[in-house]
Short mmCIF file of C-alpha atoms in Angstrom, two decimals:
data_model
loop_
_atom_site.label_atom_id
_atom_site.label_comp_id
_atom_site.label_asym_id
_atom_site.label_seq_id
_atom_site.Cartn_x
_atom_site.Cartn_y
_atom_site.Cartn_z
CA UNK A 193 10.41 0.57 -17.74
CA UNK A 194 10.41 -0.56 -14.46
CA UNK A 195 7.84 1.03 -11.41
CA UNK A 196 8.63 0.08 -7.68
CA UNK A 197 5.81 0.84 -5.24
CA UNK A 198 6.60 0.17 -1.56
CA UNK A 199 3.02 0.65 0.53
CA UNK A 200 1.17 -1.07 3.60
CA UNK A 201 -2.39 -2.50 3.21
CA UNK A 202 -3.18 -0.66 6.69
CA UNK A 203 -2.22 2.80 4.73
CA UNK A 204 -5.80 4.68 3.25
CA UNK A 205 -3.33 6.53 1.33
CA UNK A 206 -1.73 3.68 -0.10
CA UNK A 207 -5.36 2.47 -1.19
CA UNK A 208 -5.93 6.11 -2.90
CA UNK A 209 -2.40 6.15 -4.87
CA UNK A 210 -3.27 2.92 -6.30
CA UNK A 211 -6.11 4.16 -7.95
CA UNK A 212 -4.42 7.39 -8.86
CA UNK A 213 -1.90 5.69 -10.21
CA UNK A 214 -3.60 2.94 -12.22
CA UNK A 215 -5.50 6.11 -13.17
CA UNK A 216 -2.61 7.52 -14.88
CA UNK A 217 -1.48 4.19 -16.61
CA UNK A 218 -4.85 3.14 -18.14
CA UNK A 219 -4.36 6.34 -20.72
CA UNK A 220 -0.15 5.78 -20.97
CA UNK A 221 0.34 4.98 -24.41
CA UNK A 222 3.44 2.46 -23.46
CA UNK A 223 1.29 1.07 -20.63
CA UNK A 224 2.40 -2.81 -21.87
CA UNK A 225 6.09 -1.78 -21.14
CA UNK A 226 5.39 -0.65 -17.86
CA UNK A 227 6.85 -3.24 -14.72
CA UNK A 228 5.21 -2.70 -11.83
CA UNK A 229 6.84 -4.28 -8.41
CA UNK A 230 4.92 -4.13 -4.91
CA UNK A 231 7.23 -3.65 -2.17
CA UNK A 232 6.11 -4.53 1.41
CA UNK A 233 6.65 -1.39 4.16
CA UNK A 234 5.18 -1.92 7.35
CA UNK A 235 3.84 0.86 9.00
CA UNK A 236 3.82 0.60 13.26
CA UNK A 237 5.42 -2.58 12.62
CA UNK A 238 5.00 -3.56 16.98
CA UNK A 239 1.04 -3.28 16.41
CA UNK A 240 -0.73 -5.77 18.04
CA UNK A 241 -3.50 -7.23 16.62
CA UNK A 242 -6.89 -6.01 18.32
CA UNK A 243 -10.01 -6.97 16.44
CA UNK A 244 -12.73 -5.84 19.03
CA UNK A 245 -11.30 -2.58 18.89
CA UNK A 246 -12.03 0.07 15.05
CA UNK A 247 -9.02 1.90 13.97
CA UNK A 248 -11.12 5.09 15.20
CA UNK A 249 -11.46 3.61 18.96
CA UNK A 250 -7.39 2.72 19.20
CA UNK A 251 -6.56 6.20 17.16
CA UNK A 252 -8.55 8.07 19.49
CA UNK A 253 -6.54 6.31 22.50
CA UNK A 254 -3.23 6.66 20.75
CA UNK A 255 -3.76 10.49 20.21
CA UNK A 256 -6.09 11.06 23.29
CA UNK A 257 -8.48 12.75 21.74
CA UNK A 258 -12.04 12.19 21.00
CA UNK A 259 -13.86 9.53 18.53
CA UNK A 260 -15.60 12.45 17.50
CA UNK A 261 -12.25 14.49 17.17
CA UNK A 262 -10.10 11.33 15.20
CA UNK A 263 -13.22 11.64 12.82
CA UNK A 264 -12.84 15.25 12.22
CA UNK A 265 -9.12 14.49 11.60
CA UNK A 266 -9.53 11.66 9.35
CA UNK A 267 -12.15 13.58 7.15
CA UNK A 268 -9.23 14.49 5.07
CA UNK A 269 -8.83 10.96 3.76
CA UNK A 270 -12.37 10.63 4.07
CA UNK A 271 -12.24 13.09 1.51
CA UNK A 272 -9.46 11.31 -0.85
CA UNK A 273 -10.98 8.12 -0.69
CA UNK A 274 -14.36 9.50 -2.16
CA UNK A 275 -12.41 11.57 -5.07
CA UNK A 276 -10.56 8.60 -5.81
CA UNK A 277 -13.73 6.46 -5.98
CA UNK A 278 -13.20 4.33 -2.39
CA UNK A 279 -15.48 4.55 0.47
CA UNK A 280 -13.25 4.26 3.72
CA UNK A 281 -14.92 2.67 6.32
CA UNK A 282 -12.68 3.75 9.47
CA UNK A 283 -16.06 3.32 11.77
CA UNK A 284 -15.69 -1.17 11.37
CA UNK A 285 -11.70 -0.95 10.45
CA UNK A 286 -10.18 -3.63 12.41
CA UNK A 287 -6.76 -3.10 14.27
CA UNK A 288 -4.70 -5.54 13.00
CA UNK A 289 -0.76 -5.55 12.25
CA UNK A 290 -0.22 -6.18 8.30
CA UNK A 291 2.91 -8.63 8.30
CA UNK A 292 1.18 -11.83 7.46
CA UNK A 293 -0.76 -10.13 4.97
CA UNK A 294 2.33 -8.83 3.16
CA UNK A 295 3.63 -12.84 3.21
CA UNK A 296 0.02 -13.63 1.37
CA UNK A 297 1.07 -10.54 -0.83
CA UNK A 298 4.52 -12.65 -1.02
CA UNK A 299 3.12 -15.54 -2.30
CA UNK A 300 0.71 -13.93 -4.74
CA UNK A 301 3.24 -11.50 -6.57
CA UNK A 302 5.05 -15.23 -6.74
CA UNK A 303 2.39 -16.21 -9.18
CA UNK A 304 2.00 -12.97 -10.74
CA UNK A 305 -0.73 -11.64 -9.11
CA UNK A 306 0.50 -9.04 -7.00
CA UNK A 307 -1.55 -6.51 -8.34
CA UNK A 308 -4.88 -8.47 -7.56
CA UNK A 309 -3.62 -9.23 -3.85
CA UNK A 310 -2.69 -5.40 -3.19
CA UNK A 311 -6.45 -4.37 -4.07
CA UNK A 312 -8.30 -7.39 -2.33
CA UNK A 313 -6.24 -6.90 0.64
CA UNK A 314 -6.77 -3.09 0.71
CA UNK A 315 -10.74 -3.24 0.44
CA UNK A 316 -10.39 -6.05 3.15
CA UNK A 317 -8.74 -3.75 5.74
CA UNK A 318 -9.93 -0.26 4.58
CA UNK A 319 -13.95 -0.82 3.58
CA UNK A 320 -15.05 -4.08 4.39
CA UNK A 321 -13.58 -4.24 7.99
CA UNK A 322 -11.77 -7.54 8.01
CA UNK A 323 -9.18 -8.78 10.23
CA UNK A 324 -6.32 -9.10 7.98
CA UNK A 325 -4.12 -10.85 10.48
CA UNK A 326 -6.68 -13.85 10.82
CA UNK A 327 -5.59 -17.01 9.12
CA UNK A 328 -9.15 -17.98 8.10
CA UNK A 329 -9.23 -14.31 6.55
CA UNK A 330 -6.25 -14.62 4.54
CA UNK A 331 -7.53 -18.31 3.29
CA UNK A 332 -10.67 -16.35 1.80
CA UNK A 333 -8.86 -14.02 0.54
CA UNK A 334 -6.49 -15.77 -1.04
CA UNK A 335 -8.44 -18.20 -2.17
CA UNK A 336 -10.83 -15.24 -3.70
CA UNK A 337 -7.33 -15.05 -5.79
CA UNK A 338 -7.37 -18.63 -6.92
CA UNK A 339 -4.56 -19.45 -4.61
CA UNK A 340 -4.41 -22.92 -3.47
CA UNK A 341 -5.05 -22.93 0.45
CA UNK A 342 -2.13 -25.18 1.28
CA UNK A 343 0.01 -22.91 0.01
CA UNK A 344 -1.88 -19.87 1.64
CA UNK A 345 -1.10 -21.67 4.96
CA UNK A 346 2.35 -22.30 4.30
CA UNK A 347 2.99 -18.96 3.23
CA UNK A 348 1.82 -17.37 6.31
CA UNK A 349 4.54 -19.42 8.41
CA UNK A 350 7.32 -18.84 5.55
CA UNK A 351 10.42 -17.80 6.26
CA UNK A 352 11.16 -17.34 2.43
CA UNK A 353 8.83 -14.87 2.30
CA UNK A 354 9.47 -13.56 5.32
CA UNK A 355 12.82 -12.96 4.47
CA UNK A 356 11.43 -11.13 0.81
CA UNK A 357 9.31 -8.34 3.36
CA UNK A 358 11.82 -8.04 5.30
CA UNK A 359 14.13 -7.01 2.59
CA UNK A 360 11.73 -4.88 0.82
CA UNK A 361 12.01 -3.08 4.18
CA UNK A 362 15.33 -3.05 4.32
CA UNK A 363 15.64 -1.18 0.82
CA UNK A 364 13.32 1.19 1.61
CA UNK A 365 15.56 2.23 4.52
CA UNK A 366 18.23 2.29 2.52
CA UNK A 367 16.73 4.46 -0.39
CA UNK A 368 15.72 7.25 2.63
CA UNK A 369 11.88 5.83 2.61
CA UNK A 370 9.73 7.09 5.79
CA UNK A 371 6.09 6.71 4.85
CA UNK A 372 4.67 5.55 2.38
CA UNK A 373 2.90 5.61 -0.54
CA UNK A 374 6.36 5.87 -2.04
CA UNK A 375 7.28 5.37 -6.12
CA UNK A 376 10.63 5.24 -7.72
CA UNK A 377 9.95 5.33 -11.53
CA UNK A 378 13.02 4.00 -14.14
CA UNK A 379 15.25 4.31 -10.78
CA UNK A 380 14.97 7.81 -10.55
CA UNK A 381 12.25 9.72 -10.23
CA UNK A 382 10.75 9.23 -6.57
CA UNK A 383 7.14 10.17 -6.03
CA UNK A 384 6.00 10.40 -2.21
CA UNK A 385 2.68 10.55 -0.76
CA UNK A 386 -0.76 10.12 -2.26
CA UNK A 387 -0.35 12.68 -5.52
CA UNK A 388 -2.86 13.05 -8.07
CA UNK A 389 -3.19 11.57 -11.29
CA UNK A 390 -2.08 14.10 -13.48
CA UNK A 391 1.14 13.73 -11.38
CA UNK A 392 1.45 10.11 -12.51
CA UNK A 393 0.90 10.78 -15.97
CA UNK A 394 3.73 13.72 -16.35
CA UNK A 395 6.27 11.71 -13.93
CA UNK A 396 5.64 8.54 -16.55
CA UNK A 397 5.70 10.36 -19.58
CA UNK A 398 8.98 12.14 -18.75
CA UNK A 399 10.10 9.23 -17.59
CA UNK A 400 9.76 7.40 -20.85
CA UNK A 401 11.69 9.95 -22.63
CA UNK A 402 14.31 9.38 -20.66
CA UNK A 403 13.95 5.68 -20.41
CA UNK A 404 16.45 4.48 -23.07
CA UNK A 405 19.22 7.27 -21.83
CA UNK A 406 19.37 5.04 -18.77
CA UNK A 407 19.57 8.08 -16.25
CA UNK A 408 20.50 7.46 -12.91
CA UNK A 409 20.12 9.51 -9.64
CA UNK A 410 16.78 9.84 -7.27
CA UNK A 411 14.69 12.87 -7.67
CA UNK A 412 11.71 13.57 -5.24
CA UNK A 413 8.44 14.56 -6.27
CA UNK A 414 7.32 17.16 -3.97
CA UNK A 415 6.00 15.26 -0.72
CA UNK A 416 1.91 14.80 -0.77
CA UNK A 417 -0.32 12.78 1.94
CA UNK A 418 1.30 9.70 3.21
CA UNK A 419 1.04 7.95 6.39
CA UNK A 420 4.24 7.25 8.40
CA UNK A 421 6.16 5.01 10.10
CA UNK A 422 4.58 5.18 13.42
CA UNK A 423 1.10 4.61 11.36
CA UNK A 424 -0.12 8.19 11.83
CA UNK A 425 -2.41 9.05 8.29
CA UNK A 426 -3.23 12.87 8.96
#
């Protein structure tokens, strides 16, 4: 059964549906049958890359409002990350557009390890406050992955795999997607936003049931926390 996730590294709520979700899997009794497929969605696609500035400095600019104030309204994911076992570290976030990260993410899911790229990448951006739009980064990184480093380079200039994001986006136009975290389980059941596990674990299991009917047709799960387009998380 097949499980399309389309979700930026820059996205805290991307970070905390992972977990949710992997969550939910670890105790699904058909877990081996599951086929799980990042999709690359770029949220504030224009960003450019600032890495003297935090993502609390340039949010507080964005919104004009305080530091003081963008911490107050990012104590909600605050609050996610820590039930969900992650400890956001917004204060030494770098601000740093994602799209060469998503062709590392390209290059990894090419040797199947997409999973491993997805979680590396979003405790590089989210809690250890790396610049994941620096080359030497993304060598590390990838390398941290057992990538070869030629190929890390090459990947970050591809236009193979810049042709594979750019068509992930693409989809998720065309399926309605605005923010993300977004899941469409056994191409039909679409879960939005940053749900809990016990979500998961009834959308899989119903899912399953209905697995071999070979049901067609989008349903959405009942919007939860999600950061948009635009890149706002709150």
């Amino acid at each position: 059964m097949k499980v399309d996730i389309w979700s930026d590294i820059r996205c805290p709520f991307c970070y905390v549906v992972k977990k949710n979700f992997e969550n939910a899997l670890a105790n699904f009794p058909n877990k081996d049958h599951i086929q799980v497929t990042w999709h690359s969605f770029q949220l504030d696609p224009n960003l450019k890359t600032q890495p003297e500035k935090n993502s609390l400095e340039y949010f507080s600019e964005a919104k004009g409002v305080s530091t003081e104030r963008a911490k107050e309204m990012y104590a909600h994911v605050y609050k996610a990350g820590k039930e969900a076992g992650i400890d956001f570290n917004f204060d030494h976030q770098k601000v740093a557009n994602s799209y060469r990260g998503h062709l590392l993410l390209k290059l990894a899911e090419s040797k199947g390890l997409a999973n491993e790229a997805e979680e590396a990448l979003f405790k590089a951006q989210l809690v250890d406050g790396k610049n994941i739009d620096d080359e030497a980064t993304l060598i590390e990184i990838g390398k941290s992955l057992s990538l070869n480093e030629d190929e890390i380079k090459a990947a970050l200039t591809s236009d193979e795999f810049g042709h594979a994001v750019a068509q992930d986006i693409m989809q998720a136009r065309q399926i309605g997607i605005s923010g993300v975290p977004f899941f469409v389980i056994n191409d039909k059941y679409g879960v939005s936003g940053a749900q809990p596990t016990p979500v998961f674990k009834e959308v899989l299991e119903k899912s399953w049931q209905e697995f071999a009917e070979g049901d067609k047709g989008l349903k959405i799960i009942p919007e939860g926390d999600n950061c948009d387009i635009d890149g706002n998380c709150d």
